[in-house]
C-alpha atoms as a PDB file:
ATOM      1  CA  UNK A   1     -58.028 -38.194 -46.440  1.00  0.00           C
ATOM      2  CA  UNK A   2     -60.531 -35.468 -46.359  1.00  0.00           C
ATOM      3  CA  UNK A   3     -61.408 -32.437 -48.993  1.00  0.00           C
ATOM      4  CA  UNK A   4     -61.339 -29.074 -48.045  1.00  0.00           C
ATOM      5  CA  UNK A   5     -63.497 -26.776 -50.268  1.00  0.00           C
ATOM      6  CA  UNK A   6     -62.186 -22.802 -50.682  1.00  0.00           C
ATOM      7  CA  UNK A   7     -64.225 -20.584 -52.703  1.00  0.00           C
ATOM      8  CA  UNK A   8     -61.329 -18.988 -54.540  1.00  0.00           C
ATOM      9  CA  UNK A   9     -63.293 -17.639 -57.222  1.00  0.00           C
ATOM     10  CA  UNK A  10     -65.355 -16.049 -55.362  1.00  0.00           C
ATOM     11  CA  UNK A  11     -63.007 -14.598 -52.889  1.00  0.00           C
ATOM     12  CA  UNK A  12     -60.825 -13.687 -56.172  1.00  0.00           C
ATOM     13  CA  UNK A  13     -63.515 -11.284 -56.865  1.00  0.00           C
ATOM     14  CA  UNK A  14     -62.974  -9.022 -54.231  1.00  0.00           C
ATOM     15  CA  UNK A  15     -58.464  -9.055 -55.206  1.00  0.00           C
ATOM     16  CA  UNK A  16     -59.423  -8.704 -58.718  1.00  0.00           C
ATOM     17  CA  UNK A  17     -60.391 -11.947 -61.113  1.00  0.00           C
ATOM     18  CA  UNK A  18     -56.460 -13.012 -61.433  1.00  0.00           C
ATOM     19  CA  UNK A  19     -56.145 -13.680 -57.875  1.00  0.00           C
ATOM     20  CA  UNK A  20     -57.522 -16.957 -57.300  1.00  0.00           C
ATOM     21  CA  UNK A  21     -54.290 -18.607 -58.042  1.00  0.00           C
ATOM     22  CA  UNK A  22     -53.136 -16.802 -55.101  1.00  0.00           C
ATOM     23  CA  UNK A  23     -56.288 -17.269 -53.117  1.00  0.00           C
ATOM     24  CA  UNK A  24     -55.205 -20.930 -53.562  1.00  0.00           C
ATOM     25  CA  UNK A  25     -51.891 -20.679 -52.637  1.00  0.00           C
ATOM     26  CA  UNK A  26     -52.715 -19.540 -49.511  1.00  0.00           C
ATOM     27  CA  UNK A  27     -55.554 -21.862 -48.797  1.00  0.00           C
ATOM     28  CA  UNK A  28     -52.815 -24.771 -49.119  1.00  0.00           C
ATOM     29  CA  UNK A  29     -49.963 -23.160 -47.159  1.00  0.00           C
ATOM     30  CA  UNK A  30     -52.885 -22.587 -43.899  1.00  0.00           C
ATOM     31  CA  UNK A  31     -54.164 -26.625 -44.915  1.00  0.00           C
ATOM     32  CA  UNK A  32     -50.568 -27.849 -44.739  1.00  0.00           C
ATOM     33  CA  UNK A  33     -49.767 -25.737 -41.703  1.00  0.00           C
ATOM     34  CA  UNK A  34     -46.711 -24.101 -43.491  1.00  0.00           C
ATOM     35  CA  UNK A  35     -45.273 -22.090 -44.863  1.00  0.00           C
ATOM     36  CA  UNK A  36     -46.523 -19.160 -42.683  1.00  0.00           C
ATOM     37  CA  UNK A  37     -48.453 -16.641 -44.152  1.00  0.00           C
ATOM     38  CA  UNK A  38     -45.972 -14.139 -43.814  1.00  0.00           C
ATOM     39  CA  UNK A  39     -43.990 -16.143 -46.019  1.00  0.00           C
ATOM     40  CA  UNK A  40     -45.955 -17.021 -48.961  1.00  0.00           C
ATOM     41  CA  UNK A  41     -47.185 -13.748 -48.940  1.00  0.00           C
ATOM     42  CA  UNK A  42     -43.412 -12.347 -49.251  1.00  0.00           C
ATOM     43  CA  UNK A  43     -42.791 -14.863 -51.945  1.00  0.00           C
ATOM     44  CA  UNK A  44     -46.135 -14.234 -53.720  1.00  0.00           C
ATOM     45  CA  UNK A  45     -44.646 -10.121 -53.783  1.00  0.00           C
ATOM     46  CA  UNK A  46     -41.105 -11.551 -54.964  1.00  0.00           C
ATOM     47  CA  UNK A  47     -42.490 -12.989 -58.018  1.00  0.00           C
ATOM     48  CA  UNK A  48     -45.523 -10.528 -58.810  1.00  0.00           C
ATOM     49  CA  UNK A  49     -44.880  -7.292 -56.942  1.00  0.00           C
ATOM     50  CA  UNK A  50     -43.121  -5.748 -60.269  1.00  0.00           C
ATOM     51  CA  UNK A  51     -46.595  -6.555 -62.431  1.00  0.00           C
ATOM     52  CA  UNK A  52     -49.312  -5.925 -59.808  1.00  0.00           C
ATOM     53  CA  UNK A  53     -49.438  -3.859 -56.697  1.00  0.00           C
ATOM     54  CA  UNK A  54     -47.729  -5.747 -54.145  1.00  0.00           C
ATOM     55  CA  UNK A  55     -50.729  -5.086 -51.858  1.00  0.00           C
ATOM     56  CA  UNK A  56     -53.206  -6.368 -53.607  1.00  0.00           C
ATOM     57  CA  UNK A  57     -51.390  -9.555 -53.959  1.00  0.00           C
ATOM     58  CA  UNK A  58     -50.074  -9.729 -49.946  1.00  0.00           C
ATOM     59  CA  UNK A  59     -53.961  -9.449 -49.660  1.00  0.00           C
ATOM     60  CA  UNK A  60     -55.327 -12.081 -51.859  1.00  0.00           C
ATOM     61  CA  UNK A  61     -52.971 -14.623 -50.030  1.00  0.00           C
ATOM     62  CA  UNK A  62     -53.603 -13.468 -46.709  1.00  0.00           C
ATOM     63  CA  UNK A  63     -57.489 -13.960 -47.681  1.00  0.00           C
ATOM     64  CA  UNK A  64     -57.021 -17.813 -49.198  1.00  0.00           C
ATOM     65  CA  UNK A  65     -55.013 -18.602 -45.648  1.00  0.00           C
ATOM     66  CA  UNK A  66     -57.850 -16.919 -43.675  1.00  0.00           C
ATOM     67  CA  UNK A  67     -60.081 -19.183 -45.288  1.00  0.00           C
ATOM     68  CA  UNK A  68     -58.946 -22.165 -43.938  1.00  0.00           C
ATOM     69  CA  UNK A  69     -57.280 -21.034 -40.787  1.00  0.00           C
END
């Protein structure tokens, strides 16, 4: 067992402060060694693409996966 530590809040910051959720998300899916990021980031736009721009939230994942990757 081991802890990995991702600043989400932090990184959230630079997305805009409702993105640590997907900051996360992406932290887990580079920790668990899938989904790839391509992936979670297309799901991520299925689900929030309509309320934010779709960009912004490919990003924020991207960032979270690069954090632990």
């Amino acid at each position: 067992d081991h802890v990995l530590c991702v600043p989400a809040s932090e990184l959230a910051e630079r997305h805009g402060s409702k993105f640590a959720n997907l900051i996360m998300v992406g932290a887990l899916a580079a920790a668990v060694g899938e989904p790839n990021v391509g992936d979670v980031a297309d799901a991520a736009v299925d689900l929030l693409g309509k309320k934010v721009p779709a960009a912004k939230v490919r990003a924020a994942v991207e960032e979270g996966y690069a954090c632990l990757s």
